[in-house]
Amino acid sequence: MNSGLRHPAKGAGGPPLLLLHGFLGHPGAWDAVLAALPDHGEAWCPWLPGHGPAPAEPGTWAATVEAIAAALPPGVLLAGYSLGARLALGAALARSGAAHATLLVGGHVGLADAGERAERAALDAGRAAALRHDLGAFVADWEALPLFASQHRLAPALQARQRAVRLAHDAQALAWAFEVAGLACMPDYRPALANTTQRLHWLTGGEDTRFSRLAASVVRPPRVTHELAPGAGHNLLLEAPEAVAAALLRLADEAA
């Protein structure tokens, strides 16, 4: 993986952190979360494949999660948002015991139904084509999705900064997110979650009902848990970074 941005340990330190941004995101998406942490270990915020300067490879879901798993420092606290959460889940399950714990912010668990998977594959193929045709129009349509409705309450300057980051990506490379790492490419992790000994914690926005229901459906305390961030939607890195920081801090405390 591209090493992306590295943050030195802060305060009393703690376990190392590997933080994965979401689709159309960038490593700096974690800045507000890290700023809200009084202590944290050395942190890496890599570019995901197809984003920024990172090449759009490896070429399969399995190869991508294996590359992330191979890069995990010992005892790491792994976290991801949305696309990053799906990849973090795959990496944690691929290399059992490598991560001390994994925080999944607005993460999916995979599609169980073959018909739903085929429908999603067709949807993602259309999205990849639209992305390649006109990045600006694609970003406008993406921001208008009901999933992100709560973000329209944010300060206009914050929304403008996020849009500028999205428009700075390379459309051809970004198609990787649909063709290699799309939801149709992701395995159904429910069977693995039913038996895992990994420490996995979902965090979802109280207004993100779809992903909150998904997370609640796989809860298996004390190993697999879920909490809500009230008054926020899907992108908690943007809408509720303090809640993400608090969840990371609690998981880090479990390692102490």
Tab-separated table of C-alpha atoms in Angstrom:
chain	number	residue	atom	x	y	z
A	1	MET	CA	0.000	0.000	0.000
A	2	ASN	CA	1.038	3.607	-0.554
A	3	SER	CA	2.181	4.857	2.849
A	4	GLY	CA	0.213	8.095	2.589
A	5	LEU	CA	0.355	10.408	5.596
A	6	ARG	CA	2.152	9.461	8.798
A	7	HIS	CA	1.376	11.039	12.170
A	8	PRO	CA	3.793	10.632	15.103
A	9	ALA	CA	2.552	9.364	18.470
A	10	LYS	CA	0.745	11.981	20.543
A	11	GLY	CA	0.463	12.388	24.295
A	12	ALA	CA	0.772	9.143	26.211
A	13	GLY	CA	0.758	7.211	22.952
A	14	GLY	CA	-0.987	3.875	22.617
A	15	PRO	CA	-1.237	1.187	19.957
A	16	PRO	CA	-0.280	2.128	16.385
A	17	LEU	CA	-3.141	3.179	14.120
A	18	LEU	CA	-3.881	2.306	10.487
A	19	LEU	CA	-6.759	4.467	9.237
A	20	LEU	CA	-8.461	3.911	5.859
A	21	HIS	CA	-10.489	6.658	4.194
A	22	GLY	CA	-13.638	6.158	2.138
A	23	PHE	CA	-14.504	6.345	-1.559
A	24	LEU	CA	-13.612	9.730	-3.083
A	25	GLY	CA	-11.722	10.453	0.139
A	26	HIS	CA	-8.128	11.154	1.101
A	27	PRO	CA	-5.794	10.538	4.064
A	28	GLY	CA	-6.564	13.966	5.538
A	29	ALA	CA	-10.146	12.837	6.144
A	30	TRP	CA	-8.843	11.491	9.477
A	31	ASP	CA	-7.260	14.786	10.590
A	32	ALA	CA	-10.211	15.938	12.721
A	33	VAL	CA	-10.415	12.516	14.385
A	34	LEU	CA	-6.710	12.525	15.254
A	35	ALA	CA	-6.965	16.103	16.506
A	36	ALA	CA	-9.753	15.010	18.883
A	37	LEU	CA	-7.607	12.236	20.393
A	38	PRO	CA	-5.679	13.357	23.492
A	39	ASP	CA	-3.356	10.370	23.022
A	40	HIS	CA	-2.654	8.073	20.117
A	41	GLY	CA	0.106	5.846	18.854
A	42	GLU	CA	1.951	6.348	15.594
A	43	ALA	CA	-0.694	6.640	12.865
A	44	TRP	CA	-0.659	5.813	9.158
A	45	CYS	CA	-3.370	7.153	6.850
A	46	PRO	CA	-2.625	5.603	3.450
A	47	TRP	CA	-4.178	6.453	0.125
A	48	LEU	CA	-6.503	3.683	-0.979
A	49	PRO	CA	-5.810	2.241	-4.446
A	50	GLY	CA	-7.195	4.402	-7.234
A	51	HIS	CA	-7.205	7.525	-5.051
A	52	GLY	CA	-4.753	10.410	-5.210
A	53	PRO	CA	-1.284	9.217	-6.259
A	54	ALA	CA	-1.980	5.557	-5.434
A	55	PRO	CA	-2.166	3.236	-8.473
A	56	ALA	CA	-5.422	1.395	-9.127
A	57	GLU	CA	-4.103	-1.990	-8.077
A	58	PRO	CA	-4.019	-4.802	-6.907
A	59	GLY	CA	-6.645	-6.118	-9.242
A	60	THR	CA	-8.940	-8.205	-7.028
A	61	TRP	CA	-10.751	-7.775	-3.745
A	62	ALA	CA	-8.780	-10.642	-2.174
A	63	ALA	CA	-5.432	-9.206	-3.296
A	64	THR	CA	-6.361	-5.780	-1.941
A	65	VAL	CA	-7.316	-6.998	1.532
A	66	GLU	CA	-4.262	-9.265	1.637
A	67	ALA	CA	-2.037	-6.266	0.859
A	68	ILE	CA	-3.630	-4.294	3.695
A	69	ALA	CA	-3.367	-7.265	6.055
A	70	ALA	CA	0.314	-7.725	5.200
A	71	ALA	CA	0.982	-4.056	6.058
A	72	LEU	CA	-0.545	-4.202	9.549
A	73	PRO	CA	1.974	-3.340	12.289
A	74	PRO	CA	1.897	-5.665	15.321
A	75	GLY	CA	-0.854	-4.786	17.773
A	76	VAL	CA	-2.333	-2.171	15.435
A	77	LEU	CA	-5.690	-0.534	15.967
A	78	LEU	CA	-7.244	-0.699	12.494
A	79	ALA	CA	-10.082	1.589	11.410
A	80	GLY	CA	-11.883	2.407	8.201
A	81	TYR	CA	-14.770	4.506	6.960
A	82	SER	CA	-17.316	3.162	4.432
A	83	LEU	CA	-15.202	1.669	1.591
A	84	GLY	CA	-12.259	1.781	3.988
A	85	ALA	CA	-14.344	-0.020	6.616
A	86	ARG	CA	-15.191	-2.813	4.182
A	87	LEU	CA	-11.524	-3.246	3.330
A	88	ALA	CA	-10.540	-3.071	7.006
A	89	LEU	CA	-13.048	-5.803	7.831
A	90	GLY	CA	-11.654	-8.001	5.068
A	91	ALA	CA	-8.068	-7.414	6.231
A	92	ALA	CA	-8.892	-8.126	9.884
A	93	LEU	CA	-10.574	-11.395	8.984
A	94	ALA	CA	-7.831	-12.342	6.507
A	95	ARG	CA	-5.072	-12.061	9.115
A	96	SER	CA	-6.589	-13.169	12.387
A	97	GLY	CA	-4.956	-11.639	15.436
A	98	ALA	CA	-2.835	-9.077	13.555
A	99	ALA	CA	-5.035	-6.165	14.622
A	100	HIS	CA	-5.670	-5.532	18.300
A	101	ALA	CA	-9.129	-4.274	17.306
A	102	THR	CA	-10.910	-2.924	14.259
A	103	LEU	CA	-13.247	0.081	14.173
A	104	LEU	CA	-15.730	0.002	11.291
A	105	VAL	CA	-17.321	3.397	10.633
A	106	GLY	CA	-20.372	2.998	8.416
A	107	GLY	CA	-19.134	-0.367	7.155
A	108	HIS	CA	-21.047	-3.024	5.193
A	109	VAL	CA	-20.789	-6.770	5.865
A	110	GLY	CA	-21.300	-7.959	2.263
A	111	LEU	CA	-24.273	-9.129	0.216
A	112	ALA	CA	-25.735	-12.541	0.993
A	113	ASP	CA	-28.234	-12.796	-1.865
A	114	ALA	CA	-27.012	-13.702	-5.380
A	115	GLY	CA	-29.736	-11.652	-7.032
A	116	GLU	CA	-28.877	-8.611	-4.947
A	117	ARG	CA	-25.199	-9.098	-5.802
A	118	ALA	CA	-25.970	-9.217	-9.550
A	119	GLU	CA	-28.131	-6.106	-9.240
A	120	ARG	CA	-25.343	-4.291	-7.412
A	121	ALA	CA	-22.766	-5.366	-10.019
A	122	ALA	CA	-24.908	-3.795	-12.741
A	123	LEU	CA	-25.360	-0.622	-10.684
A	124	ASP	CA	-21.611	-0.326	-10.055
A	125	ALA	CA	-20.799	-0.916	-13.737
A	126	GLY	CA	-23.077	1.995	-14.571
A	127	ARG	CA	-21.468	4.149	-11.911
A	128	ALA	CA	-17.979	3.353	-13.207
A	129	ALA	CA	-19.044	4.357	-16.722
A	130	ALA	CA	-20.614	7.595	-15.455
A	131	LEU	CA	-17.476	8.349	-13.448
A	132	ARG	CA	-15.232	7.924	-16.476
A	133	HIS	CA	-17.535	10.060	-18.634
A	134	ASP	CA	-17.793	13.124	-16.392
A	135	LEU	CA	-16.230	13.263	-12.925
A	136	GLY	CA	-17.897	16.557	-12.035
A	137	ALA	CA	-21.387	15.312	-12.878
A	138	PHE	CA	-20.705	12.052	-11.053
A	139	VAL	CA	-19.604	13.874	-7.883
A	140	ALA	CA	-22.714	16.079	-7.997
A	141	ASP	CA	-24.950	13.006	-8.294
A	142	TRP	CA	-22.993	11.210	-5.552
A	143	GLU	CA	-23.414	14.106	-3.126
A	144	ALA	CA	-27.164	14.143	-3.856
A	145	LEU	CA	-27.640	10.524	-2.715
A	146	PRO	CA	-30.060	10.207	0.245
A	147	LEU	CA	-27.256	8.480	2.186
A	148	PHE	CA	-25.468	11.836	2.439
A	149	ALA	CA	-28.484	14.087	3.073
A	150	SER	CA	-27.343	14.959	6.594
A	151	GLN	CA	-24.138	16.520	5.221
A	152	HIS	CA	-26.129	19.355	3.684
A	153	ARG	CA	-26.400	20.790	7.210
A	154	LEU	CA	-22.636	21.227	7.402
A	155	ALA	CA	-20.921	24.576	6.895
A	156	PRO	CA	-20.706	25.475	3.191
A	157	ALA	CA	-16.918	25.898	3.454
A	158	LEU	CA	-16.546	22.351	4.796
A	159	GLN	CA	-18.722	20.966	1.993
A	160	ALA	CA	-16.702	22.923	-0.565
A	161	ARG	CA	-13.405	21.512	0.751
A	162	GLN	CA	-14.770	17.992	0.528
A	163	ARG	CA	-15.974	18.585	-3.041
A	164	ALA	CA	-12.567	19.939	-4.061
A	165	VAL	CA	-10.884	16.776	-2.774
A	166	ARG	CA	-13.321	14.619	-4.701
A	167	LEU	CA	-12.832	16.536	-7.945
A	168	ALA	CA	-9.042	16.273	-7.662
A	169	HIS	CA	-9.074	12.496	-8.197
A	170	ASP	CA	-8.380	10.743	-11.497
A	171	ALA	CA	-11.640	9.337	-12.866
A	172	GLN	CA	-10.033	6.384	-14.635
A	173	ALA	CA	-8.227	5.282	-11.482
A	174	LEU	CA	-11.282	5.814	-9.290
A	175	ALA	CA	-13.238	3.237	-11.266
A	176	TRP	CA	-11.186	0.693	-9.275
A	177	ALA	CA	-13.532	1.352	-6.360
A	178	PHE	CA	-16.442	-0.100	-8.314
A	179	GLU	CA	-14.723	-2.710	-10.484
A	180	VAL	CA	-12.405	-4.236	-7.863
A	181	ALA	CA	-13.633	-3.066	-4.462
A	182	GLY	CA	-17.338	-2.552	-5.112
A	183	LEU	CA	-19.919	-4.134	-2.847
A	184	ALA	CA	-20.603	-6.786	-5.502
A	185	CYS	CA	-16.930	-7.837	-5.298
A	186	MET	CA	-16.898	-8.072	-1.509
A	187	PRO	CA	-17.597	-11.493	0.027
A	188	ASP	CA	-20.468	-11.995	2.421
A	189	TYR	CA	-18.661	-11.859	5.767
A	190	ARG	CA	-21.639	-12.861	7.913
A	191	PRO	CA	-20.508	-16.501	8.327
A	192	ALA	CA	-17.025	-15.367	9.381
A	193	LEU	CA	-18.484	-12.809	11.779
A	194	ALA	CA	-20.578	-15.485	13.436
A	195	ASN	CA	-17.419	-17.336	14.488
A	196	THR	CA	-14.667	-14.746	14.665
A	197	THR	CA	-12.571	-14.102	17.753
A	198	GLN	CA	-11.517	-10.705	16.361
A	199	ARG	CA	-12.443	-7.554	18.268
A	200	LEU	CA	-14.685	-5.671	15.855
A	201	HIS	CA	-16.644	-2.543	16.679
A	202	TRP	CA	-19.137	-0.847	14.371
A	203	LEU	CA	-19.897	2.857	14.705
A	204	THR	CA	-22.785	4.292	12.703
A	205	GLY	CA	-24.664	7.580	12.646
A	206	GLY	CA	-28.012	7.677	14.380
A	207	GLU	CA	-29.562	9.010	11.163
A	208	ASP	CA	-27.847	6.349	9.023
A	209	THR	CA	-30.628	3.801	9.461
A	210	ARG	CA	-29.522	1.444	6.690
A	211	PHE	CA	-25.987	0.892	7.969
A	212	SER	CA	-27.116	0.926	11.588
A	213	ARG	CA	-29.485	-1.977	10.892
A	214	LEU	CA	-26.678	-3.864	9.127
A	215	ALA	CA	-24.323	-3.404	12.061
A	216	ALA	CA	-26.950	-4.371	14.616
A	217	SER	CA	-27.635	-7.590	12.707
A	218	VAL	CA	-24.114	-8.956	13.273
A	219	VAL	CA	-23.551	-7.915	16.898
A	220	ARG	CA	-22.099	-10.697	19.056
A	221	PRO	CA	-20.824	-9.254	22.348
A	222	PRO	CA	-18.205	-8.967	23.638
A	223	ARG	CA	-16.204	-9.514	20.429
A	224	VAL	CA	-18.496	-7.872	17.846
A	225	THR	CA	-20.217	-4.702	19.064
A	226	HIS	CA	-22.037	-1.654	17.724
A	227	GLU	CA	-22.797	1.872	18.875
A	228	LEU	CA	-24.628	4.872	17.446
A	229	ALA	CA	-23.433	8.457	17.082
A	230	PRO	CA	-26.640	10.456	17.645
A	231	GLY	CA	-27.562	13.272	15.300
A	232	ALA	CA	-25.177	12.243	12.523
A	233	GLY	CA	-25.460	10.491	9.188
A	234	HIS	CA	-23.127	8.206	7.243
A	235	ASN	CA	-19.825	10.118	7.132
A	236	LEU	CA	-18.836	10.346	10.783
A	237	LEU	CA	-15.272	11.444	9.930
A	238	LEU	CA	-16.859	14.628	8.638
A	239	GLU	CA	-19.981	14.936	10.794
A	240	ALA	CA	-18.908	13.550	14.174
A	241	PRO	CA	-15.115	13.146	14.383
A	242	GLU	CA	-15.257	13.390	18.192
A	243	ALA	CA	-17.450	10.265	18.316
A	244	VAL	CA	-14.955	8.392	16.123
A	245	ALA	CA	-12.083	9.548	18.324
A	246	ALA	CA	-13.928	8.417	21.468
A	247	ALA	CA	-14.523	4.970	19.971
A	248	LEU	CA	-10.836	4.646	19.029
A	249	LEU	CA	-9.819	5.721	22.519
A	250	ARG	CA	-12.034	3.085	24.135
A	251	LEU	CA	-10.623	0.369	21.893
A	252	ALA	CA	-7.086	1.551	22.640
A	253	ASP	CA	-7.844	1.396	26.371
A	254	GLU	CA	-8.790	-2.259	25.949
A	255	ALA	CA	-5.197	-2.876	24.858
A	256	ALA	CA	-3.721	-1.205	27.944
